[in-house]
Short mmCIF file of C-alpha atoms in Angstrom, two decimals:
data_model
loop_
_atom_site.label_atom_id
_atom_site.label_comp_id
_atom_site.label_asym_id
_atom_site.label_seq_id
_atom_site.Cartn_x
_atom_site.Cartn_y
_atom_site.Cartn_z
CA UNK A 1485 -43.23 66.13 161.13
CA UNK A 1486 -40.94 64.17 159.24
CA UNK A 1487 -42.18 61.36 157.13
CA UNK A 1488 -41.33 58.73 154.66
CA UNK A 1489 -43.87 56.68 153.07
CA UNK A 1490 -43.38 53.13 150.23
CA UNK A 1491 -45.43 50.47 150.04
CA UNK A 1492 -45.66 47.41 152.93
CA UNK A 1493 -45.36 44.33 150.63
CA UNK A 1494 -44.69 44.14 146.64
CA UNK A 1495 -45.00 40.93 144.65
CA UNK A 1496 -43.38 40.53 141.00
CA UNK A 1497 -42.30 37.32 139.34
CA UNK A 1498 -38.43 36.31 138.00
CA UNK A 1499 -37.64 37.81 135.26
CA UNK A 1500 -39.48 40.46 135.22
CA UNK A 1501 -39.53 44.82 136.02
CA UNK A 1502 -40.44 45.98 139.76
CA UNK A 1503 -41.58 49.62 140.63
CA UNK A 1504 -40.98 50.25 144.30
CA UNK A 1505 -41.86 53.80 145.53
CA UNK A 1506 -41.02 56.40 147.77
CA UNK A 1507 -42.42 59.87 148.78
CA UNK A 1508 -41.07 62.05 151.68
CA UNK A 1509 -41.56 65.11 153.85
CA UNK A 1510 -38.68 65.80 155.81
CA UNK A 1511 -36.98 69.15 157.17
CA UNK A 1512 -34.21 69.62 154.92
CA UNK A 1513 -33.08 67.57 152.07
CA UNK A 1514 -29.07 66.50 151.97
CA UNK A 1515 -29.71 63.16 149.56
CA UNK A 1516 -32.14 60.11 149.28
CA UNK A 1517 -31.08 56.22 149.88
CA UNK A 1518 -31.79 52.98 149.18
CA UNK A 1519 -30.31 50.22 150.77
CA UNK A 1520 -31.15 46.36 150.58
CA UNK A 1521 -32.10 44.22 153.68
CA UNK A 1522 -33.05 40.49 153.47
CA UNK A 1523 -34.26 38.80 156.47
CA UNK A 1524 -32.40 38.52 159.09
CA UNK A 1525 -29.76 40.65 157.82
CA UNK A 1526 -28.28 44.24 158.30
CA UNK A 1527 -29.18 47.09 155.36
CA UNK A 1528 -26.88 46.91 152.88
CA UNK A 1529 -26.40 50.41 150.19
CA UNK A 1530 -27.53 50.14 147.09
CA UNK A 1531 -27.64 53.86 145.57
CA UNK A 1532 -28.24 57.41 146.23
CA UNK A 1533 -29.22 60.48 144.82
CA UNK A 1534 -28.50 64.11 145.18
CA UNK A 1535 -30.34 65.47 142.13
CA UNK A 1536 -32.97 65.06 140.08
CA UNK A 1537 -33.15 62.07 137.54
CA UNK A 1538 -31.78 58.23 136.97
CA UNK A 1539 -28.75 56.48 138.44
CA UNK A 1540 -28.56 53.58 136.36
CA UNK A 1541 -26.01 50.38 138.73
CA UNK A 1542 -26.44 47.36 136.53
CA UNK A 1543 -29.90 46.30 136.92
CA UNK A 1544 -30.84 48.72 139.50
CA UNK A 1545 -31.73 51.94 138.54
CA UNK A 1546 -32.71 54.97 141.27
CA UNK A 1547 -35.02 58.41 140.39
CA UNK A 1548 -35.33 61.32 142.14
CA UNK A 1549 -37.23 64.66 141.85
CA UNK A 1550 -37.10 66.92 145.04
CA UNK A 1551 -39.94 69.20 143.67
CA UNK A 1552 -42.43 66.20 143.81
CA UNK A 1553 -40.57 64.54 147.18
CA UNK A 1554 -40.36 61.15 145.09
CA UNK A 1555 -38.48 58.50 144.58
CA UNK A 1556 -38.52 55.32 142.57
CA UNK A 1557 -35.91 51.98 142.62
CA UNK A 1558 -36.32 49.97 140.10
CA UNK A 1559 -35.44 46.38 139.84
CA UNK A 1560 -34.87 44.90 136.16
CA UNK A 1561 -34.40 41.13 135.33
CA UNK A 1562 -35.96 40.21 138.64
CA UNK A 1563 -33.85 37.60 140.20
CA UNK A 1564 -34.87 34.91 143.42
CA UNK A 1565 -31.97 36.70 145.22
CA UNK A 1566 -33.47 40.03 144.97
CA UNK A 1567 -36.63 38.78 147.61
CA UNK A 1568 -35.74 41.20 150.35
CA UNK A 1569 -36.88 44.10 151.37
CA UNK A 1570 -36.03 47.88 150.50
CA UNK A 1571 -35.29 50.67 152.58
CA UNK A 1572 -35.74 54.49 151.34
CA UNK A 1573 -34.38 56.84 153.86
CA UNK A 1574 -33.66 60.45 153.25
CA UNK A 1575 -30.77 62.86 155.35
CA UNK A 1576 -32.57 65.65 156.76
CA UNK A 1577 -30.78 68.86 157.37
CA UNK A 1578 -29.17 67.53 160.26
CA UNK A 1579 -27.37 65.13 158.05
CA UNK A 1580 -29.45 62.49 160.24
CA UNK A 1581 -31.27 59.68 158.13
CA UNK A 1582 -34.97 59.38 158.03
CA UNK A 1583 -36.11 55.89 157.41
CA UNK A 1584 -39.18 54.80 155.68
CA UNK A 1585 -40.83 51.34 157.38
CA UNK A 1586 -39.62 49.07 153.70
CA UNK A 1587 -41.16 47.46 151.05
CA UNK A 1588 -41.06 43.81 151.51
CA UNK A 1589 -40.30 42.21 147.61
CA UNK A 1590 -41.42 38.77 147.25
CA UNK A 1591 -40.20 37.74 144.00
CA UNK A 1592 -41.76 34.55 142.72
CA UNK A 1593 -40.84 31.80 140.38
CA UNK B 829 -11.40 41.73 158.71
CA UNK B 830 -12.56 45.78 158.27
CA UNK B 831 -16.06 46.75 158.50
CA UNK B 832 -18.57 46.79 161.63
CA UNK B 833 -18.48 43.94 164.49
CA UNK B 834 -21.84 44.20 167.09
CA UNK B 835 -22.07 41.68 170.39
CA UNK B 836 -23.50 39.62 171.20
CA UNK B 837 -25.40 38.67 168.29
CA UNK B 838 -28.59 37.78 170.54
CA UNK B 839 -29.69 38.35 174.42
CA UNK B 840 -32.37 37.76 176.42
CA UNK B 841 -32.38 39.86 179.29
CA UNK B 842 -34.53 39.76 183.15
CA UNK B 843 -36.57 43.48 182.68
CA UNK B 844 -34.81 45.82 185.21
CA UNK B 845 -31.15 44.24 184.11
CA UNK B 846 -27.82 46.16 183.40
CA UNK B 847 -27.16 46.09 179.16
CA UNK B 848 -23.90 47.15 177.09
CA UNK B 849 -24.10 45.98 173.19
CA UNK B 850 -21.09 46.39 171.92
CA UNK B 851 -19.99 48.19 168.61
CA UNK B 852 -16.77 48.56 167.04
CA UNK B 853 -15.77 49.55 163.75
CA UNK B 854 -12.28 49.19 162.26
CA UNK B 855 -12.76 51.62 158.93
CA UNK B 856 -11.45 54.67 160.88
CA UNK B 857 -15.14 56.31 160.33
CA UNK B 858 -15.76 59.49 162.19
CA UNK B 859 -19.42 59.01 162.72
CA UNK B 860 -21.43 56.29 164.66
CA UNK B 861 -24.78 55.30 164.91
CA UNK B 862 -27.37 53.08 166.97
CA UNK B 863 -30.47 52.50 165.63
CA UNK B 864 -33.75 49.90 166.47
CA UNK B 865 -35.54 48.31 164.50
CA UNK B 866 -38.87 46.91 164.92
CA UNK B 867 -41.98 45.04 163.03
CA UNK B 868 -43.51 47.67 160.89
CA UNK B 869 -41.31 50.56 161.61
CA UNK B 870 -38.47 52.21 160.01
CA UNK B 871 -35.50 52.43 161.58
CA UNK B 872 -35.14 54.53 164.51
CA UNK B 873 -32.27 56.87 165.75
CA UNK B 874 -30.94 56.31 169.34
CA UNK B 875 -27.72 57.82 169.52
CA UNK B 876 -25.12 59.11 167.09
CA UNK B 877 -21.81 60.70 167.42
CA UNK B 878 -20.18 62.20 164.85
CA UNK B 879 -16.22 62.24 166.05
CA UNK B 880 -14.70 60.76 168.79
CA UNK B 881 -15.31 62.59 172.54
CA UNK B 882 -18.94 63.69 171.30
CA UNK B 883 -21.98 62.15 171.13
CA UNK B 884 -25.90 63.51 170.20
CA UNK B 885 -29.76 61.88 170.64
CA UNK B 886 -31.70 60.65 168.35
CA UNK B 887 -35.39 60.10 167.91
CA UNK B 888 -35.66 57.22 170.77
CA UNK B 889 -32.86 58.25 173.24
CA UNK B 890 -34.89 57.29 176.36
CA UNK B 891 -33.66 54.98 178.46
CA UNK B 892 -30.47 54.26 176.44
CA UNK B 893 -26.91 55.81 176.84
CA UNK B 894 -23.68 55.99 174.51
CA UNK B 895 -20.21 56.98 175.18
CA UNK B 896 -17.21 57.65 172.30
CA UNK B 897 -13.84 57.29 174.11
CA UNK B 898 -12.47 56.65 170.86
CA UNK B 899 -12.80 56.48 167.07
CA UNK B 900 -13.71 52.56 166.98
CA UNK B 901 -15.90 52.03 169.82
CA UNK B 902 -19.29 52.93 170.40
CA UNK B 903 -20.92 51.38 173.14
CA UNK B 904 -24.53 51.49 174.06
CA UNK B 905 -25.89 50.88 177.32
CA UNK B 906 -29.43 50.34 179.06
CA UNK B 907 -29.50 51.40 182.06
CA UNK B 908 -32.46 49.10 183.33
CA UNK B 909 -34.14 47.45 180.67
CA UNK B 910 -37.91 46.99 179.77
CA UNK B 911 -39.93 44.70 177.98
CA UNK B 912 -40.35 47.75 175.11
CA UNK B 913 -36.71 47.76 174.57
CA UNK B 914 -37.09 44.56 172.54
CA UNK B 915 -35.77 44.61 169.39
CA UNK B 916 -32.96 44.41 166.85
CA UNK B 917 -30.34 46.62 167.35
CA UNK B 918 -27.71 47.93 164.68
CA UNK B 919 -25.04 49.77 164.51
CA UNK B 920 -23.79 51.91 161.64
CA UNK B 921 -20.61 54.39 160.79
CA UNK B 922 -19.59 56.62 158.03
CA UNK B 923 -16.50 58.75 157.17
CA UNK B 924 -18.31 61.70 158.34
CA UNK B 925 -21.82 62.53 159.36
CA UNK B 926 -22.41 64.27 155.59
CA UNK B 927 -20.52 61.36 154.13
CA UNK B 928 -23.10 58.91 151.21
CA UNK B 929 -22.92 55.98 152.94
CA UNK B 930 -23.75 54.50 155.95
CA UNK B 931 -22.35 51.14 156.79
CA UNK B 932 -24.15 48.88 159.43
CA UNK B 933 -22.79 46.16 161.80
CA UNK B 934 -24.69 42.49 161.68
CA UNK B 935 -26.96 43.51 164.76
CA UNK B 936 -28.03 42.51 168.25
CA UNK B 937 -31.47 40.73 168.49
CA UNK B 938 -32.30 42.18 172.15
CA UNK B 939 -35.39 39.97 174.05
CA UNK B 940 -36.30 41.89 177.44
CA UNK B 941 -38.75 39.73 179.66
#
């Protein structure tokens, strides 16, 4: 089966560096996503990756390797606003998105 | 104002009861998407269609249908609804179905009772 798997619930305080991870198993492998949802709201994109390595978007930097199925976001110069959660998904070979469940990011003063 | 417009923004709905939610997208994208999401769960394919006069299933087709008369609508119906169809629906597009991006609507928080 297909599966994507981050952590439920990450804490980190303002200011400060975030981790959030992301390992998958899906049929087929077209690209890997992260997108942005706070409550109440719809996903919004925040990067995506094709090939192995960094993609560095201001303070929001996305790794890949497809040999190890992983994936990293990371968050720099944590900010209130950023208390949301994140969404990895990955497009199979169907071109259809698999969705991990999120990583809610409670960022604290 | 371009991008993805759902309604209505909320429902609750009698189980058994008729249900369109409405999508339409003005950004001339190919390819559509329904999805639910629920507490604890990623979100879930319904329906897609990936150009106009087609459509596909997803991972959760049951008990929902979807019809594409035309690039900016993308309609999704239940036919009789149930108290497991509760959720938060959302509706996404993108240029084409290999396209990066996926946009999504604002979503429909669906109550059944």
């Amino acid at each position: 089966g297909q599966n994507i798997d981050q952590p439920t619930e990450m804490t980190a305080t303002e200011g400060a560096i975030v981790q959030i991870n992301c390992t998958y198993q899906t049929s087929g492998f077209n690209g890997l996503f992260w997108y942005q949802q706070h409550a109440g709201e719809a996903p919004t994109f925040l990067s995506y990756n094709v090939l192995d390595g960094l993609e560095e978007k201001g303070r929001f930097s996305s790794f890949l390797s497809r040999s190890k199925g992983y994936s990293y976001l990371l968050l720099k110069e944590l900010q209130m606003k950023d208390s949301a959660s994140y969404l990895c998904a990955v497009k199979d070979s169907n071109y259809q998105l698999i969705w991990g469940a999120g990583t809610k990011l409670i960022i604290k003063p | 104002i371009a991008g993805i417009t759902q309604a209505p923004t909320s429902q609750i709905l009698a189980a058994g009861r008729r249900m369109t939610l409405r999508c339409t997208q003005d950004m001339r994208h190919n390819a559509m998407y329904w999805y639910r999401q629920d507490l604890g769960l990623g979100l879930r394919l319904i329906h897609y269609s990936n150009t106009a006069g087609t459509t596909g299933k997803g991972e959760v087709p049951d008990g929902y249908s979807v019809s594409r008369a035309n690039t900016d609508d993308f309609p999704l119906t239940l036919a009789s609804a149930v108290p497991s169809q509760t959720s938060v629906y959302f509706c996404a597009s993108t240029q084409r179905a290999d396209s990066d991006t996926q946009y999504f609507g604002p979503g429909t928080r669906l109550t059944v009772l």
